[in-house]
CSV table of C-alpha atoms in Angstrom, one decimal:
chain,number,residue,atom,x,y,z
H,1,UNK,CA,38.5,97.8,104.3
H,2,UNK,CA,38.9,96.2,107.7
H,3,UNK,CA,40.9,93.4,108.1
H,4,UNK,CA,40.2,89.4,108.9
H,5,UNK,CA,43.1,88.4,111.0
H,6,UNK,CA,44.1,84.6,112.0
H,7,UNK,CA,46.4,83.1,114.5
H,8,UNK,CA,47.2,79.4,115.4
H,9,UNK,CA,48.2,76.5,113.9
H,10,UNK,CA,47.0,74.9,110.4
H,11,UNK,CA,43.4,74.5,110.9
H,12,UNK,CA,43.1,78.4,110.9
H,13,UNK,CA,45.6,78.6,107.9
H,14,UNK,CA,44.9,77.5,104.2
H,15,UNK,CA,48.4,75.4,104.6
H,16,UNK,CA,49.6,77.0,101.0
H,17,UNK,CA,53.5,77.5,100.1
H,18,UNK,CA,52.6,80.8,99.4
H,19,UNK,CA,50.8,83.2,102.2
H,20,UNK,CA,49.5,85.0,99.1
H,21,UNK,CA,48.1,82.7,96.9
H,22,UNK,CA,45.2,81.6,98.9
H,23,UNK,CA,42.7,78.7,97.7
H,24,UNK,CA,39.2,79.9,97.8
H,25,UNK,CA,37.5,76.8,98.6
H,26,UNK,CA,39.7,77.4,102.0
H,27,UNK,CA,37.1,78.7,105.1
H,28,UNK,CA,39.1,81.7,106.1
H,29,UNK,CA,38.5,82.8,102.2
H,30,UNK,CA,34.6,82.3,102.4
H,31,UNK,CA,34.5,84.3,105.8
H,32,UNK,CA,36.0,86.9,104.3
H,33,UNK,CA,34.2,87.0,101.4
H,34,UNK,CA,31.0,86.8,103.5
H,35,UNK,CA,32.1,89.3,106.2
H,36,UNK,CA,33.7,91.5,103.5
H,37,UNK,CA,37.5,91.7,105.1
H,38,UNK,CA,40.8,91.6,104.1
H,39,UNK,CA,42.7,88.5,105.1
H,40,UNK,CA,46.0,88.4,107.2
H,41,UNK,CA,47.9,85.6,108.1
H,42,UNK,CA,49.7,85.3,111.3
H,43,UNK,CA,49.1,81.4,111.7
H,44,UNK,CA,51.3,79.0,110.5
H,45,UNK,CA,51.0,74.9,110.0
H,46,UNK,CA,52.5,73.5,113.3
H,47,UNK,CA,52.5,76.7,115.1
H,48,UNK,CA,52.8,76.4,118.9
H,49,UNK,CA,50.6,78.1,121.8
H,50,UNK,CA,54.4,80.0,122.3
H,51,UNK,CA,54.3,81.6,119.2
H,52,UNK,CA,50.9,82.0,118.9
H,53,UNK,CA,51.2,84.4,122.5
H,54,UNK,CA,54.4,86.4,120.3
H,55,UNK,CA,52.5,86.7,117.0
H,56,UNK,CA,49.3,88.4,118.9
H,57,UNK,CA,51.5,90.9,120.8
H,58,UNK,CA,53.9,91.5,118.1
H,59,UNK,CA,50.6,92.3,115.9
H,60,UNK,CA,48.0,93.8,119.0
H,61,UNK,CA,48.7,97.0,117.9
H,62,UNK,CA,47.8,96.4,114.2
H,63,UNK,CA,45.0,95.6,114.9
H,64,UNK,CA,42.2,98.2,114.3
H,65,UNK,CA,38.3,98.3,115.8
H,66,UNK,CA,35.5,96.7,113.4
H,67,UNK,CA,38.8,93.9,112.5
H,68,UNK,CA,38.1,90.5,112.9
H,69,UNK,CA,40.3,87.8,114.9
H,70,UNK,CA,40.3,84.3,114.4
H,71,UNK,CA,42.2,82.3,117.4
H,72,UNK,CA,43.3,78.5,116.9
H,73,UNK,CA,44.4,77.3,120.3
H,74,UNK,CA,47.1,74.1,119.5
H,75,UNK,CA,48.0,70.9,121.5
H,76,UNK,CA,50.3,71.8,124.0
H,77,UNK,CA,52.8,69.4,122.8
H,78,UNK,CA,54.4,71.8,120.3
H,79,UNK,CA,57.6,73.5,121.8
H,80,UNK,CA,58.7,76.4,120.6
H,81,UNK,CA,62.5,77.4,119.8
H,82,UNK,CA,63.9,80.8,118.8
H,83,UNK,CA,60.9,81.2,115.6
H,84,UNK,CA,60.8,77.2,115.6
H,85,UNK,CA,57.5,75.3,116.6
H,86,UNK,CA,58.3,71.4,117.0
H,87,UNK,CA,56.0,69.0,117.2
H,88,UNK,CA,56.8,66.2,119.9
H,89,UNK,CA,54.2,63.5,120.9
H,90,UNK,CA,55.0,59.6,121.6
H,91,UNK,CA,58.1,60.4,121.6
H,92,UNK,CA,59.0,61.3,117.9
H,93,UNK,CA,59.4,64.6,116.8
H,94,UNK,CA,57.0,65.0,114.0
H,95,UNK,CA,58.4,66.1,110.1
H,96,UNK,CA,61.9,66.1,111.1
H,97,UNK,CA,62.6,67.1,107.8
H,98,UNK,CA,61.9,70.5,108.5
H,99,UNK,CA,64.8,70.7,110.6
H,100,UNK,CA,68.6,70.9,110.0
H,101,UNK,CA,70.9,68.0,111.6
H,102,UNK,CA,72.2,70.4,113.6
H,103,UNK,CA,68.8,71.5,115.1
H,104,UNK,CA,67.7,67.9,115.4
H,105,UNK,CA,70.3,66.9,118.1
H,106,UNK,CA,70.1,69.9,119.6
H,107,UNK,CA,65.9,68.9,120.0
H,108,UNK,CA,66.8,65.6,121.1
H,109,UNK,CA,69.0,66.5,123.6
H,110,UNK,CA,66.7,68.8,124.8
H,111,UNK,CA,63.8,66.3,125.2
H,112,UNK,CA,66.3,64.1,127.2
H,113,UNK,CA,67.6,66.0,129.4
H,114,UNK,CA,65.4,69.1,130.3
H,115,UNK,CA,61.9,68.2,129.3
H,116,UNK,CA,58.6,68.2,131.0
H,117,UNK,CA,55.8,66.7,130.1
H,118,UNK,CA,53.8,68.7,132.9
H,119,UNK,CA,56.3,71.9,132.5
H,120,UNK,CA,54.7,71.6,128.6
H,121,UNK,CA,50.6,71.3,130.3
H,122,UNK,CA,51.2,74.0,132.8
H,123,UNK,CA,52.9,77.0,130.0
H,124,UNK,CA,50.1,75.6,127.6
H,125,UNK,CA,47.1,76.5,129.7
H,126,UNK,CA,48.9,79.8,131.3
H,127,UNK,CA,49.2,80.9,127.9
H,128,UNK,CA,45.6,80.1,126.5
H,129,UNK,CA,44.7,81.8,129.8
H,130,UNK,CA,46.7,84.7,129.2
H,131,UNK,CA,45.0,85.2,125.6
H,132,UNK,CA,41.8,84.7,126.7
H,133,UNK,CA,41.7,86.6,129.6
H,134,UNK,CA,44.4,89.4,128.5
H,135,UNK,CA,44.6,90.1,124.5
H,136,UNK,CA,41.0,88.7,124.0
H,137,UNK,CA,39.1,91.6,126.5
H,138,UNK,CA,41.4,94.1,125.7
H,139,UNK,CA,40.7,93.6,122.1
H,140,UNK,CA,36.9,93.9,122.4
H,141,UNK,CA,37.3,97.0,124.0
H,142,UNK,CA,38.4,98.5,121.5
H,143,UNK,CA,35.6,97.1,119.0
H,144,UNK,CA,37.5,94.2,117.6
H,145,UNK,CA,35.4,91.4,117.0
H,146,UNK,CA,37.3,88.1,118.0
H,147,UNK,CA,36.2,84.1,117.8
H,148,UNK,CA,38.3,81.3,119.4
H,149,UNK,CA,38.7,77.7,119.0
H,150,UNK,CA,40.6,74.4,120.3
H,151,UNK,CA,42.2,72.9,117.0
H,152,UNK,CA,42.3,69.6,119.1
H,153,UNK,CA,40.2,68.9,122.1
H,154,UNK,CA,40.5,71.2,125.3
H,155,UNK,CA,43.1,69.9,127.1
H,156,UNK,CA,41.7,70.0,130.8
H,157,UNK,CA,44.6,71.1,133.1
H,158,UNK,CA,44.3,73.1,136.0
H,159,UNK,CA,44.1,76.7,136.0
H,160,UNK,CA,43.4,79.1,139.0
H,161,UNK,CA,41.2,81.2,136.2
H,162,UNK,CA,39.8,78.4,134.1
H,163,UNK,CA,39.6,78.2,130.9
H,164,UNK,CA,36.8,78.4,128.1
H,165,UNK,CA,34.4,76.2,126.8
H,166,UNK,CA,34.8,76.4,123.1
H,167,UNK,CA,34.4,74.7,119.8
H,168,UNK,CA,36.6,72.0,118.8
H,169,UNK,CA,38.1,71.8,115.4
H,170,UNK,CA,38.7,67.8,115.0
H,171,UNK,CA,35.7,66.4,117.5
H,172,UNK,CA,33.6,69.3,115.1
H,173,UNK,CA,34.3,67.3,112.1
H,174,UNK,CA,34.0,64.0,113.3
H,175,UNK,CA,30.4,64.9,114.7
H,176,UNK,CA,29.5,66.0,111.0
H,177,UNK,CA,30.4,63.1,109.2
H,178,UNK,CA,33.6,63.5,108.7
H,179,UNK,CA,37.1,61.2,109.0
H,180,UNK,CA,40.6,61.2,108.7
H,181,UNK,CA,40.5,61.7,104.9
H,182,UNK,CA,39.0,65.1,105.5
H,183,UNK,CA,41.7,65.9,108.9
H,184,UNK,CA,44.6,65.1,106.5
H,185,UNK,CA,43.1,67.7,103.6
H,186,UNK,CA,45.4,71.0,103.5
H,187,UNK,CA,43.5,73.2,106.2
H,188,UNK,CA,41.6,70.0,107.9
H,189,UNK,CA,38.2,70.5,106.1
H,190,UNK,CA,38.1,68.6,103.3
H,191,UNK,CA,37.8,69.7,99.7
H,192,UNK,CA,35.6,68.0,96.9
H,193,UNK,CA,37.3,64.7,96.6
H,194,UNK,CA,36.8,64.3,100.1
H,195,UNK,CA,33.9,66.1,101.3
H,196,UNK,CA,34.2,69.9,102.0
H,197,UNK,CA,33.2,70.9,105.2
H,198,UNK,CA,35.2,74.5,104.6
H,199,UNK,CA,31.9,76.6,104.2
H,200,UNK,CA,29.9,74.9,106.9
H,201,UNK,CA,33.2,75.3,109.2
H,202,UNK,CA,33.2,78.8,108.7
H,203,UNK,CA,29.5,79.4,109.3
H,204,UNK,CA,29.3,77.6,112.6
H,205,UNK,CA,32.3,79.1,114.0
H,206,UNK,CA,31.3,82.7,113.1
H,207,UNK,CA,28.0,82.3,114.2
């Protein structure tokens, strides 16, 4: 069977404890149902663009023709250290529970002294360039079928090569009736309390 592969941050992962015990109500679990693959998970809730770039080249070779690949392109205000994505907007550094005391100081020192606000915009965007211009051809050369979307809106920052026009995961379910109650759901589109939005999700971005 080939495979249904995902990369990105939480709204292209079913946000579970355990990789393996995924919810079907999730989209990722209805496309593959639909389009008959076998899921694998190389996303992660909170992953940065950084690690987004080293999953897909630690895995490019895994990847076999008549595979599927799902892209989630994050915000670029997630900063990536040594297998650690950290969220940092307004600055807070989002769930700091997830990190030791240790690590938080080391962060805050970091965003202090040595951060970049535009440093941050500019590796964002060459990185989404890079995938889309790089992994992304190179993969459909070799028969892999790949779709791509912003999790958040594009960010428009300059780029010599600029970057795609593509869907966008938050303004998508805003402009289908949805709200923050649905955004806040494990995996971002809903579930029946809420309103699902999981199946209609996964049609429109694998149309």
């Amino acid at each position: 069977m080939a495979n249904l592969w995902f990369f990105g941050d939480s709204f292209c992962h079913p946000c579970t404890d355990d990789d393996s015990s995924i919810p079907p109500i999730w989209w990722g679990s209805l496309l593959s149902k639909k389009i008959n693959k076998e899921i694998i998970l190389r996303s992660s809730g909170g992953q940065s663009i950084t690690q987004t770039v080293i999953k897909l080249n630690d895995w490019y070779w895994n990847i076999k023709p008549n595979d599927t690949v799902m892209i989630a392109y994050t915000t670029p205000y997630r900063i990536y250290f040594d297998n650690v994505s950290v969220s940092f907007t307004g600055g807070e550094i989002h769930h700091p529970h997830n990190y030791t005391p240790r690590q938080l100081d080391a962060i805050k020192l970091y965003m202090l002294e040595l951060y970049s606000e535009n440093h941050q915009q500019a590796q964002w965007v060459t990185y989404v360039s890079y995938i889309q211009n790089q992994i992304v051809p190179a993969l459909e050369k070799n028969n892999v079928e790949v779709k791509q979307f912003y999790s958040f809106e594009k960010f428009n920052i300059y780029s010599p090569i600029p970057i795609l026009d593509l869907p966008e995961a938050t303004h998508w379910v805003w402009a289908n009736g949805g709200d923050s109650s649905v955004l806040e759901t494990d995996g971002h589109f809903g579930n029946d309390e809420v309103g699902n939005f999981n199946l209609d999700w996964a049609e429109h971005i694998y149309e």
